[in-house]
Each structure stands twice: as structure tokens, then as C-alpha cells.
DNA sequence: CTGTTAGCGCTTTCAT
DNA sequence: ATGAAAGCGCTAACAG
């Protein structure tokens, strides 16, 4: 049936072309000048025999695998598939591959996964760390072995990162809610150990203190799901019944808030916004902050793929995001 | 700063332990019997020096990488992140890794991606092919080089697969719609070149012909998004205005149909169902077919990881799915 | 510009 | 049961 399908080696190509192994290698990779005539002969033999270089042998020799390890906390959170897709495309367009690990929001799994990837000699590690605190040690330790780039979630400024500015969009959301007549705004975060959620919370607190100096800071945190959003909304509105605008750290939470509002507070005109501009936000006409995923990915891969690693090690990029206003904040 | 972080090799461990390289290798991998005393010495030296075997060197020698290539059509479709997550967890629990490729629904990209993965010497290729026709040639060609397992989408019965039964759930949906009083059912598919969509369509046609022999087959196809779902619903309902139940090949489409019904046909009691039981289905109380993603993943990884590849090559698995009834079909 | 040779790190004969 | 040595496929010194 599926007979041991012998892979052609460079040695065979060399023999077939009547050239030395190294000439074939140089002709095919272009690493050194080779007579055009011989290049053709090498290429012809290669394609005739169906030769494709074995990257394992190459990696052992060059000490580069052309592979990045990508560590994400949870593919169930729709932001991450979008990020993975963008990263994978950016990587593949440069001939690079991605080993993926989903840590299920568990810092221990995260550290273990990073070590597995290091064993596979990835050229760099792209990580969205799970936990502001618990992820730190493993991340720092990994960074002593391989270039590490924090993507989206930043937990240590000493390690390279590509992140999104959270301050401007949060401020824009607050301004919009105020402009449409709201005065009692609140924030619902995910787990506060999640870097981006924490940043959004801080940005909210700051924007509010600028507009309502001395006013109460209405803020609760929960999980990352519509259910926990509903629960958080309930807590929030019983604690601060005057609330008329809610900035949520995530679309999933915002959806839960919308549900709660529509079910229990049908008459109230409460503004709601989310983050990530997921499909659900579009369908439910939820105002949300669109993440520049493509840009994030391009920057990350460009940095990680750069020939001399000092570039990666110097990367500290912050990109802007854009608020998409919809009916939920009218 | 980040000084060339020398990785410890097995040679250094051997020197430190006062043993030969081969003894250390055998002690650490357990590939052959070694005196317990020496095993301890090897292990101690290894952990003392922080040794971790280089999988690149190992792979070159053993001709196995412990890595699978995973090729999915589109991570934007929420079914696939769930599948990727389940596969990655199942793989990692066995010490195996996954190289991911998202083909963006393009068969040519798919073939190219498969070749890239083959160059990386993956032990097997797990593929959800894009296109019933256009993916076939590349898939068959890859299968001559490496074990290939079709996941979820099956386009060639001659190649191993792990799939989900589509017939039973579609039949159950049709029966339910009939039981709640509907008589004029219709189907909306994704692109008919998508294997699962096609199977669902066929199952629908069959279920209908059993109940309404000689009746019209109301069926249209479109894309895989709420927008195309809306458009398809419009087409469908203008062509067959009597329609009172719609089985959709996908939750995203179903959401579009719901939108169209709620916006334009507010009074009509039209049943709607989707596939994949995504978060959106839960939020919108949409009846949907929950895919046994975990089971699919476990079967796939178990087959792919099996030491002798004849097991993989013999894999033809079909697992059952479950309809989750919600308000949209009341 | 081309060829010969060494060697990346590991496992596995092959001797002992 | 252990060790010495070969070699997986490739690239890169080093001669020529």
C-alpha cells in the first residue's frame, strides 16, 4: 500500500547531476556563486528527482529551524484564532512555520509548553502570557534561552513586545458615552491577572478621573464569557444602580451585559461596549474596539524573522486600535 | 544582554557523569537496560546541568519528529479553533507537537502548505480539506509521502479519515421541525465544495424524500457568514415563500437567517437550525448540532501517534454528534 | 568557482 | 550491560 516512500537526498541529486554535494547545495540555496550552467544542471536534477531539502538536516547544521513557537492562552476566545491566523500567514509568506500551543489559561501548562517548544529549537517564542504574575518566571526563564516576544499581552517590559494601545480607545469610549448623555459609567474586566484587561481598567479609571474628579470608580471583574458578563452586570447594577454606561474588557462579557440589560432592565438606556470587534459584536450591533491584528502579526513576524536578533531583542512596539461605534452606544 | 545561551549537549552530560554518551542516551530515554546506579548518575548530571535533549538531532537520527502538520481551511470559522485546541491538547499530552497551517480556503495555498510541512518531516498530516475537488490531487500526492488523516471533512474515502456522521442529526432536525408543525422545510448550505456541507445537504434531501416523497427540494447555497446567510434566506423565501423551517449547514449562516426573519418576517414562525453549536448559537438560542470535537481529536491523535503506521492507514472513523434543541426550533 | 571533509546532536549498530 | 564509532541530511570551512 503505502510503501516506505524514499525521500531523495541531496547526495542523489549530486550524483545524478554529476556535481559535488556542496555545489548542489550552493546552487539550490544560492548561498554562494555557482556557474549558471551548473545551477541549471542542479535544478534540473533536483526537480527531475523530486528533491526537496530536508529541513531537519539543515536545521541541525545551521542551528536555525525556521520555526516559531506560538503560545496562546485560549483559542476559545475569538481574538486568538484571528491572531493565530494572521501570524501564520505572515510567517508562511516568509517560508517560516509555526508550532502552536494552547495553554488553556494555565500558567503551569504555559511554562511546560514553552519548554517543549524550546526542545524543538524554535527560533523564537511568541507568547500571549496567561497571567500577569504567574507567567512571569517561566517567561523570563525562557527568554534566557531563546528570543521571546510578548504578543498583545505584556507582563514584563524588560522582554520584547508588540502590543496595542489601550488608553486611547477606552478614552474614546468614555467620551462617546458622555457625549450621548451618560454620566454614571462603569467597567467590567476579565480576570485582573490578564494584562490587557488590567490595562483597560487602568485606562478607564484614568479617563473617568479626568472627567469626574473624585467620583466613584465603578469597576468589577469576572471571567471571559457571556455568563460571567451577566453575573458581573448583576453585581454592578445592584451595587451602583445609577449606572448608565458599561465599558467591558471583552466582547464576550459585553454580550452577557447586553443580555442582562435586555432581560432585566428593558426600559433603561444603558450603553455597552466591548473589545475585539468579534463576529458577535457585529451581529449584536455592539460597539467594540477593533484590534489591529494584522499589524500586530506583521510586526511580530518581521521582528522575529529578522536575521540579526538584536532587532527582536530591541522590539517594543505599540500599535493603535480603532473603536467601531454601533447601536449599543447610541 | 542575551548572550549566546549555550545549550547543554549529551556529550557534556556524559563527561560530567563519567559515562559514555551512549549510556547516557540509553539511561535517559530508557531505550535499553542500564544499571540503576548509572541511570541515577546520568539523570543527576542531566538535571544538574539543565540538559534537555535536542529534538532536531534526535529527529535526524530517528527519522521521526514527534510533530504533526495540521492544515485547516479557516480559523475564522469558529469550529476550527475548537478543533485545533482539542488536537493540540491531545497531542501535547503525548509529548507531540503541532505545526499549524491556515489555508484561507484556498486549495492552492493548501497544497503549498502541505508541502512545506512535508519538508519539515512531520510524522503525519492532519487535514480538513478545503474543496471536494480541488483539494484532492494535492491530498493524494501528499499521502504518497506521509500518512495523511482527513479530519472532519472527507473528500477521498481511499485516504484515512475521522469524521462526524451527518445523517442522524439532520434527520433529527427535520423530524423536530415536523413535530412542531412545520411542513415546508428548506436547506441552506455553505459552498457545495465543502465536504460536510455537501453531506448535510444530501442528508437533508434524503430525510425530506422519506417524509414528503415527490415534494420540492428547497435548497440554496452561499457562503459561510451571517451576511451570506441573510442573502440566502432572502433568495430562499422569495423562491419558496411557504418555507417554515430552515436547516442551515452552519451556525454563521443560521444567524444570518435569524436576522432576516426577525427583520423582515417578524410575524412568521420559522424554525431555524445551525451546525457546530458555537457560542453564537448559545447566545442567540439557536438550535444547533454540537460536534464531538474532543472525540474527533482524540481519535485523530491516537491514530496518528500509533507506533506502527498501518493503524493510521487503516483508520476510517465516524463519530456521532448531538442536536442541541433551543428556542429557534420551538 | 568547485570539491573534499568535518560536524551539527543524537541514537544505534557493533564489538566487547 | 557498556563503550566506540558510524551516520541521519545538510551546510560551511578549508583547500585547491
XYZ file of C-alpha atoms (C1' of nucleotides) in Angstrom:
692
model
C 0.000 0.000 0.000
C 1.997 2.908 1.278
C 5.497 1.660 0.647
C 8.362 3.329 2.519
C 8.383 6.398 0.273
C 12.102 7.030 -0.040
C 12.909 10.716 0.144
C 15.503 11.917 -2.331
C 18.624 13.299 -0.697
C 20.992 15.932 -1.897
C 23.608 13.231 -2.417
C 21.439 11.582 -5.040
C 20.829 14.875 -6.760
C 24.559 15.464 -6.863
C 25.216 12.057 -8.345
C 22.503 12.496 -10.944
C 23.798 15.922 -11.910
C 27.404 14.840 -11.923
C 28.248 17.533 -9.386
C 29.545 17.619 -5.878
C 27.123 17.757 -2.983
C 28.266 21.177 -1.978
C 27.825 22.626 -5.424
C 24.282 21.363 -5.476
C 23.674 22.821 -2.041
C 25.052 26.173 -3.110
C 23.208 26.120 -6.411
C 19.896 25.370 -4.765
C 20.145 27.708 -1.818
C 22.082 30.425 -3.603
C 24.365 30.766 -0.632
C 27.387 31.225 -2.882
C 28.059 31.958 -6.512
C 27.869 28.966 -8.831
C 28.265 28.883 -12.608
C 24.835 29.451 -14.188
C 25.335 26.322 -16.234
C 25.816 24.230 -13.104
C 22.945 25.887 -11.321
C 20.685 24.783 -14.114
C 22.024 21.276 -14.029
C 21.490 21.107 -10.281
C 17.984 22.495 -10.506
C 17.062 20.186 -13.321
C 18.278 17.131 -11.484
C 16.519 18.278 -8.346
C 13.170 18.727 -9.987
C 13.605 15.615 -12.072
C 14.175 13.522 -8.977
C 11.615 15.464 -6.974
C 14.159 16.622 -4.453
C 13.070 18.782 -1.528
C 15.633 19.690 1.073
C 15.191 18.024 4.439
C 14.819 20.833 6.915
C 15.790 18.615 9.808
C 19.265 18.049 8.456
C 19.534 21.684 7.549
C 18.395 22.805 10.981
C 20.889 20.627 12.741
C 23.650 22.157 10.744
C 22.540 25.778 10.720
C 21.118 25.852 14.226
C 18.019 27.556 12.937
C 14.754 25.785 12.361
C 12.740 28.425 10.547
C 10.044 27.749 13.098
C 8.461 29.894 15.769
C 6.679 28.680 18.843
C 3.342 30.380 19.372
C 1.842 30.191 22.836
C -1.708 31.409 23.309
C -3.889 31.192 26.387
C -7.163 30.052 24.875
C -8.323 29.537 21.318
C -11.861 29.601 22.604
C -11.513 33.344 22.990
C -12.182 34.516 19.421
C -9.453 37.113 19.500
C -6.768 34.464 19.418
C -7.782 32.498 16.346
C -7.709 35.772 14.458
C -4.244 36.464 15.799
C -3.022 32.956 15.060
C -4.311 33.178 11.527
C -2.602 36.480 10.899
C 0.655 35.275 12.398
C 0.610 32.052 10.476
C 0.019 33.824 7.189
C 2.746 36.351 7.871
C 5.121 33.552 8.814
C 4.334 31.301 5.900
C 4.758 34.105 3.408
C 8.377 34.164 4.538
C 8.772 30.412 4.475
C 8.553 30.128 8.233
C 6.377 27.774 10.220
C 4.541 27.931 13.497
C 4.340 25.377 16.258
C 1.235 26.151 18.248
C 0.442 25.635 21.905
C -2.836 26.462 23.637
C -2.287 26.632 27.368
C -5.900 26.658 28.482
C -5.245 29.706 30.675
C -2.988 27.666 32.938
C 0.392 29.236 33.756
C 1.942 25.878 34.604
C 0.860 24.411 31.322
C 2.206 27.531 29.708
C 5.665 27.060 31.163
C 5.683 23.395 30.252
C 4.570 24.178 26.724
C 7.306 26.748 26.334
C 9.893 24.204 27.367
C 8.589 21.690 24.873
C 8.888 24.296 22.171
C 12.416 25.140 23.259
C 13.351 21.493 22.912
C 12.193 21.751 19.337
C 14.665 24.562 18.852
C 12.234 27.184 17.693
C 13.981 30.341 16.507
C 11.780 32.478 18.705
C 8.857 32.231 21.042
C 5.757 34.358 20.511
C 3.718 34.436 23.678
C 0.484 35.933 24.941
C 1.077 35.236 28.598
C -1.777 33.958 30.695
C -1.107 35.695 33.957
C 0.447 38.989 34.917
C 2.223 37.331 37.834
C 2.299 33.579 37.482
C 3.560 33.658 33.898
C 6.461 35.906 34.620
C 9.024 33.478 35.937
C 8.605 30.981 33.128
C 8.690 33.745 30.556
C 11.879 35.253 31.896
C 13.489 31.877 32.130
C 12.582 31.059 28.539
C 13.945 34.410 27.452
C 17.405 33.416 28.624
C 17.395 30.578 26.110
C 15.639 31.958 23.060
C 14.337 35.315 21.871
C 10.898 35.833 23.328
C 8.318 38.267 22.041
C 5.237 39.091 24.054
C 2.264 39.482 21.776
C -0.719 41.585 22.766
C -0.420 40.795 26.450
C 2.619 42.342 28.079
C 3.620 41.304 31.565
C 7.260 42.343 31.620
C 8.568 45.491 29.985
C 12.063 44.044 30.075
C 11.100 41.476 27.470
C 10.375 42.495 23.862
C 6.734 43.041 22.971
C 4.224 44.037 20.352
C 1.126 45.410 21.978
C -1.957 47.515 21.378
C -2.537 50.880 22.971
C -5.488 50.596 25.331
C -5.671 54.115 26.568
C -6.949 55.953 23.503
C -9.844 53.630 22.697
C -11.021 53.491 26.291
C -10.920 57.235 26.462
C -12.856 57.449 23.198
C -15.487 55.091 24.565
C -15.871 57.098 27.721
C -16.132 60.315 25.740
C -18.737 58.843 23.484
C -20.861 57.611 26.336
C -20.659 61.007 27.947
C -21.490 62.698 24.660
C -24.641 60.597 24.374
C -25.760 61.712 27.815
C -24.404 59.090 30.177
C -22.902 60.188 33.438
C -22.522 57.062 35.523
C -20.071 54.832 33.772
C -18.678 51.531 34.921
C -16.081 48.985 33.859
C -16.266 45.214 33.780
C -12.972 43.413 33.479
C -11.886 39.880 32.818
C -9.621 38.235 35.317
C -7.440 41.126 36.572
C -4.387 38.949 36.071
C -4.850 39.305 32.337
C -2.563 42.084 31.182
C -4.840 43.707 28.606
C -7.840 43.646 30.895
C -5.838 45.311 33.622
C -4.621 47.988 31.221
C -8.125 48.674 30.043
C -9.259 49.001 33.612
C -6.488 51.435 34.435
C -7.242 53.433 31.317
C -10.889 53.566 32.309
C -10.085 54.746 35.804
C -7.873 57.441 34.416
C -10.345 58.639 31.812
C -13.031 58.806 34.470
C -10.930 60.673 36.977
C -10.203 63.258 34.324
C -13.886 63.848 33.696
C -15.362 63.217 37.114
C -12.666 64.035 39.606
C -13.486 62.493 42.935
C -16.354 60.448 41.578
C -16.810 56.786 42.433
C -14.857 54.208 40.429
C -17.396 51.644 39.392
C -15.495 48.544 38.456
C -15.955 44.801 38.815
C -14.149 41.846 37.335
C -15.216 38.373 36.367
C -14.472 35.761 33.769
C -14.392 35.843 29.995
C -17.806 34.647 28.884
C -21.352 35.878 28.408
C -22.367 34.045 31.580
C -19.827 35.829 33.702
C -20.760 39.048 31.932
C -24.354 38.593 33.022
C -23.276 37.895 36.563
C -20.953 40.870 36.603
C -23.694 43.122 35.251
C -25.996 41.996 38.006
C -23.395 42.697 40.682
C -22.545 46.012 39.132
C -26.093 47.240 38.818
C -27.080 46.231 42.273
C -24.053 47.946 43.732
C -24.341 51.090 41.576
C -27.946 51.200 40.326
C -27.381 54.562 38.715
C -25.019 53.032 36.129
C -25.921 54.052 32.587
C -22.840 53.026 30.622
C -20.639 49.956 30.803
C -17.236 49.536 29.214
C -16.387 45.843 29.054
C -12.907 44.436 28.651
C -14.126 41.952 26.082
C -16.973 41.315 23.642
C -17.995 38.110 25.371
C -18.561 39.950 28.618
C -20.375 42.736 26.801
C -22.733 40.222 25.265
C -23.607 38.985 28.723
C -24.212 42.544 29.825
C -26.472 43.166 26.848
C -28.429 40.050 27.735
C -28.828 41.148 31.303
C -29.906 44.619 30.298
C -32.392 43.393 27.744
C -33.820 40.783 30.078
C -33.968 42.669 33.345
C -33.726 46.333 32.575
C -35.650 46.560 29.373
C -36.623 50.190 29.819
C -33.189 51.503 30.732
C -30.989 53.100 28.128
C -27.651 51.679 29.172
C -24.680 52.000 26.841
C -22.471 48.946 26.449
C -19.184 48.431 24.686
C -16.802 45.547 24.228
C -13.343 44.791 22.930
C -12.034 42.801 19.954
C -14.794 43.503 17.438
C -15.671 39.851 17.108
C -18.404 38.492 14.907
C -20.758 38.576 17.851
C -20.246 42.298 18.232
C -21.165 42.782 14.600
C -24.236 40.610 14.852
C -25.470 42.159 18.073
C -24.605 45.691 16.947
C -22.278 46.107 19.848
C -19.806 48.952 19.901
C -16.362 47.433 20.166
C -12.662 48.125 19.807
C -11.195 46.522 16.728
C -7.733 45.152 17.347
C -5.130 45.721 14.622
C -4.443 42.025 14.451
C -2.818 42.074 11.058
C -0.475 44.846 12.033
C 0.370 43.133 15.281
C 1.150 39.947 13.403
C 3.227 41.622 10.728
C 5.301 43.484 13.268
C 5.782 40.380 15.339
C 6.870 38.186 12.458
C 9.055 40.874 10.958
C 10.844 41.266 14.279
C 11.106 37.559 14.925
C 12.312 36.794 11.423
C 14.945 39.480 11.360
C 18.354 37.958 10.615
C 20.192 39.554 13.480
C 18.431 39.015 16.714
C 19.325 42.324 18.260
C 16.362 43.707 16.322
C 13.997 41.337 18.008
C 15.586 41.972 21.360
C 15.002 45.691 20.900
C 11.381 45.427 19.850
C 8.955 47.453 21.954
C 6.048 48.226 19.654
C 2.691 49.759 20.464
C 0.043 49.968 17.772
C -3.221 51.855 17.733
C -6.681 50.345 17.655
C -9.950 51.729 16.441
C -13.342 51.987 18.065
C -16.236 50.771 15.957
C -19.327 52.553 17.179
C -22.608 50.722 16.849
C -26.119 50.809 18.185
C -25.211 49.687 21.687
C -23.771 53.103 22.452
C -26.344 55.224 20.657
C 22.373 41.206 27.255
C 21.179 37.922 25.806
C 24.486 36.159 25.473
C 24.669 33.151 23.133
C 22.879 30.857 25.552
C 24.854 27.665 25.131
C 22.617 24.597 25.191
C 23.983 21.628 27.096
C 24.629 18.605 24.909
C 24.543 14.954 25.760
C 28.316 14.854 25.391
C 28.711 17.251 28.291
C 26.320 15.256 30.409
C 28.335 12.134 29.667
C 31.575 13.832 30.629
C 30.082 15.202 33.817
C 28.672 11.818 34.785
C 31.795 9.947 33.811
C 29.819 7.783 31.420
C 29.800 7.197 27.710
C 27.458 9.141 25.514
C 25.545 6.045 24.581
C 24.981 5.051 28.176
C 23.574 8.456 28.940
C 21.331 8.279 25.919
C 20.045 4.860 26.950
C 19.662 5.874 30.568
C 17.673 8.960 29.708
C 15.451 7.510 27.035
C 15.159 4.055 28.567
C 15.710 2.509 25.186
C 17.857 -0.247 26.645
C 18.627 -1.656 30.068
C 21.203 0.290 32.076
C 22.374 -0.359 35.629
C 20.083 1.553 38.013
C 23.146 3.126 39.570
C 24.247 4.545 36.252
C 20.763 5.678 35.366
C 20.754 7.770 38.504
C 24.137 9.201 37.756
C 23.053 10.131 34.251
C 19.813 11.681 35.442
C 21.556 13.625 38.164
C 24.109 15.047 35.790
C 21.413 15.876 33.295
C 19.303 17.828 35.736
C 22.337 19.406 37.332
C 23.491 20.764 34.002
C 19.965 21.507 32.873
C 20.207 19.150 29.944
C 17.270 18.809 27.579
C 17.656 16.622 24.549
C 17.788 18.454 21.248
C 14.915 17.100 19.214
C 16.479 18.205 15.962
C 19.452 15.915 16.424
C 17.170 13.147 17.577
C 14.833 13.593 14.644
C 17.631 13.437 12.132
C 18.768 10.171 13.604
C 15.393 8.533 14.242
C 13.603 9.906 11.198
C 10.648 10.877 13.362
C 9.977 14.413 14.502
C 7.200 13.905 17.006
C 5.361 16.614 15.124
C 2.139 16.600 13.149
C 1.173 19.053 10.482
C -2.327 20.416 10.934
C -3.965 22.015 7.926
C -7.234 23.848 8.431
C -9.190 25.932 5.944
C -10.095 28.940 8.058
C -9.603 29.758 11.721
C -12.214 32.447 11.312
C -14.816 29.729 11.254
C -15.266 29.056 14.979
C -15.447 25.314 14.525
C -11.777 25.108 13.701
C -10.261 26.855 16.715
C -12.162 24.395 18.866
C -10.777 21.538 16.813
C -7.253 22.905 16.876
C -7.402 23.328 20.608
C -8.587 19.782 21.163
C -5.977 18.368 18.815
C -3.182 20.350 20.349
C -4.086 19.243 23.845
C -4.350 15.621 22.816
C -1.020 15.856 21.054
C 0.831 17.623 23.819
C -0.381 15.164 26.422
C 1.630 12.608 24.463
C 4.645 14.833 24.039
C 3.814 15.581 20.427
C 3.680 18.975 18.783
C 1.622 20.557 16.063
C 2.694 22.707 13.177
C -0.319 24.670 12.072
C -1.303 25.999 8.673
C -4.403 28.028 7.854
C -5.070 27.917 4.147
C -7.659 30.654 3.932
C -9.985 28.378 1.962
C -7.601 28.324 -0.956
C -6.784 24.894 -2.394
C -3.544 26.101 -3.921
C -2.355 27.533 -0.645
C -3.401 24.264 0.905
C -1.213 22.209 -1.366
C 1.712 24.555 -0.877
C 1.274 24.460 2.889
C 1.214 20.686 2.871
C 4.489 20.613 1.002
C 6.092 22.999 3.451
C 5.005 20.732 6.261
C 6.370 17.703 4.477
C 9.728 19.436 4.199
C 9.643 19.724 7.955
C 9.278 15.982 8.138
C 6.083 15.867 10.105
C 5.171 12.350 11.174
C 1.674 12.753 9.806
C -0.559 15.305 8.202
C -3.973 16.102 9.672
C -6.073 17.873 7.112
C -9.530 19.374 6.806
C -9.520 19.808 3.059
C -10.897 22.978 1.571
C -12.519 21.673 -1.549
C -14.164 18.412 -2.512
C -12.499 18.542 -5.906
C -9.622 20.958 -5.962
C -8.025 19.605 -2.807
C -7.997 16.022 -3.949
C -4.905 15.921 -6.076
C -2.665 17.603 -3.523
C -4.030 15.424 -0.780
C -3.431 12.210 -2.675
C 0.019 13.319 -3.628
C 0.907 14.150 -0.034
C -0.430 10.788 1.048
C 2.221 9.032 -1.005
C 4.894 10.682 1.114
C 3.494 10.735 4.615
C 0.479 9.307 6.445
C -2.452 11.643 5.903
C -5.574 11.764 8.018
C -8.606 13.687 6.871
C -10.255 15.382 9.807
C -13.927 16.257 9.780
C -14.031 16.963 6.074
C -13.622 13.867 3.933
C -13.050 14.181 0.226
C -11.493 10.823 -0.573
C -12.583 7.586 1.032
C -9.331 5.985 -0.014
C -7.437 8.150 2.448
C -7.794 7.618 6.209
C -10.303 9.819 7.971
C -12.014 10.720 11.205
C -15.374 12.243 10.519
C -18.744 13.037 12.039
C -21.967 11.393 10.986
C -24.185 13.997 9.375
C -27.203 11.904 8.592
C -28.625 11.301 12.049
C -28.567 14.898 13.262
C -30.085 16.238 10.049
C -32.802 13.667 10.265
C -33.423 14.597 13.894
C -33.674 18.258 12.942
C -36.143 17.523 10.189
C -38.214 15.347 12.493
C -38.253 18.029 15.136
C -39.369 20.702 12.749
C -42.129 18.452 11.511
C -43.125 17.586 15.062
C -43.513 21.280 15.842
C -45.829 21.713 12.934
C -43.611 22.745 10.053
C -44.250 21.250 6.646
C -42.196 23.296 4.205
C -38.575 22.788 5.108
C -35.531 24.101 3.321
C -31.773 23.789 3.463
C -29.077 26.443 3.184
C -25.596 25.174 2.531
C -22.162 26.675 2.523
C -20.109 26.373 -0.597
C -21.134 22.982 -2.024
C -17.473 22.128 -2.461
C -17.154 21.841 1.279
C -17.451 18.178 2.158
C -19.503 18.493 5.336
C -21.894 20.997 3.829
C -22.493 18.689 0.913
C -23.115 15.757 3.225
C -25.579 17.747 5.252
C -27.379 18.731 2.096
C -27.586 15.161 0.909
C -28.811 14.033 4.315
C -31.458 16.733 4.226
C -32.635 15.725 0.779
C -32.878 12.138 1.882
C -34.712 12.885 5.112
C -37.170 15.025 3.195
C -37.777 12.495 0.481
C -38.613 9.931 3.140
C -41.236 12.175 4.672
C -42.512 14.046 1.651
C -41.989 11.784 -1.315
C -42.153 13.770 -4.512
C -42.157 17.121 -2.712
C -39.943 20.003 -3.818
C -36.352 20.088 -2.615
C -35.846 23.568 -1.285
C -32.150 24.154 -1.162
C -29.769 27.017 -1.784
C -26.095 27.522 -1.090
C -23.991 30.516 -0.291
C -21.007 31.434 1.790
C -20.119 30.932 5.420
C -21.147 34.120 7.170
C -24.189 35.864 8.587
C -24.222 38.162 5.582
C -24.423 35.322 3.111
C -26.967 33.676 5.381
C -29.177 36.726 5.103
C -28.814 36.791 1.376
C -29.539 33.092 1.085
C -32.605 33.449 3.289
C -33.904 36.173 1.048
C -33.381 34.098 -2.077
C -34.921 31.079 -0.435
C -38.010 32.833 0.827
C -38.694 34.594 -2.382
C -38.382 31.374 -4.326
C -40.371 29.269 -1.841
C -42.447 31.710 0.233
C -44.166 28.862 2.018
C -40.958 27.884 3.791
C -41.453 27.479 7.534
C -38.277 25.704 8.607
C -34.651 26.157 7.580
C -31.817 23.757 8.257
C -28.513 25.596 7.838
C -25.168 23.955 7.257
C -23.514 26.244 9.767
C -24.276 28.500 12.723
C -22.990 31.572 10.959
C -25.466 31.099 8.159
C -28.233 30.376 10.634
C -27.522 33.631 12.410
C -27.989 35.455 9.133
C -31.257 33.662 8.594
C -32.440 34.591 12.061
C -31.596 38.187 11.353
C -33.510 38.143 8.094
C -36.520 36.519 9.686
C -36.579 38.892 12.627
C -36.114 41.928 10.416
C -38.385 41.126 7.502
C -40.733 38.398 8.579
C -41.371 39.309 12.162
C -44.739 37.644 12.351
C -43.761 34.336 10.759
C -42.924 31.370 12.939
C -39.984 29.984 11.000
C -37.805 27.337 12.584
C -34.051 27.720 12.132
C -31.165 25.454 12.991
C -27.413 25.592 12.595
C -24.376 23.411 12.944
C -21.369 23.475 15.299
C -23.051 24.764 18.452
C -20.846 27.813 18.599
C -21.082 30.493 21.222
C -23.323 32.491 18.937
C -25.833 29.656 18.850
C -25.904 29.622 22.616
C -26.323 33.362 22.877
C -28.999 33.572 20.208
C -30.786 30.459 21.456
C -30.275 28.785 18.163
C -30.814 25.048 17.824
C -27.575 23.567 16.597
C -25.652 20.346 16.147
C -22.823 20.003 18.610
C -19.754 18.440 17.054
C -17.880 15.859 19.118
C -14.684 17.804 18.753
C -12.870 16.213 21.644
C -13.648 12.731 20.434
C -12.616 13.621 16.913
C -9.343 14.978 18.226
C -8.612 12.036 20.485
C -9.261 9.541 17.733
C -7.157 11.506 15.299
C -4.172 11.862 17.583
C -4.399 8.296 18.803
C -4.336 7.073 15.220
C -1.597 9.429 14.133
C 0.556 8.683 17.161
C 0.276 4.939 16.872
C 3.738 3.393 16.625
C 3.068 1.299 13.577
C 1.573 3.295 10.834
C -0.635 0.569 9.482
C -3.082 1.599 12.204
C -3.270 5.094 10.871
C -3.507 3.870 7.339
C -6.493 1.752 8.307
C -8.365 4.491 10.149
C -11.883 5.128 8.914
C -13.771 6.502 11.896
C -17.231 8.023 12.071
C -18.438 9.547 15.309
C -21.893 10.667 16.311
C -22.971 14.219 17.043
C -25.786 15.560 19.127
C -28.512 18.071 18.385
C -28.958 20.782 20.978
C -32.527 21.999 20.728
C -33.189 25.594 21.621
C -35.790 28.264 21.174
C -35.194 28.728 17.451
C -36.991 25.462 16.728
C -39.775 25.718 19.304
C 34.202 28.684 -8.589
C 34.270 23.723 -7.121
C 35.223 19.667 -4.327
C 36.631 17.279 -0.142
C 35.914 16.918 4.589
C 34.172 17.836 9.062
C 30.492 18.041 12.113
C 25.691 19.961 13.960
C 23.362 16.299 18.420
C 21.565 12.451 18.688
C 20.575 7.125 18.531
C 22.086 2.767 17.290
C 24.655 -0.851 15.449
C 28.739 -3.356 16.532
C 32.101 -5.013 19.394
C 33.463 -6.168 23.797
C 25.486 -4.012 30.235
C 28.732 -0.629 28.358
C 31.610 1.972 25.028
C 33.454 3.307 20.467
C 32.177 4.640 16.227
C 29.134 5.321 12.389
C 25.837 8.141 10.296
C 20.933 10.501 9.782
C 20.986 15.110 5.632
C 22.623 19.059 5.407
C 25.859 23.380 5.200
C 30.226 25.611 5.847
C 35.204 25.635 6.457
C 39.035 24.857 4.005
C 41.833 23.784 0.173
C 42.610 23.941 -4.412
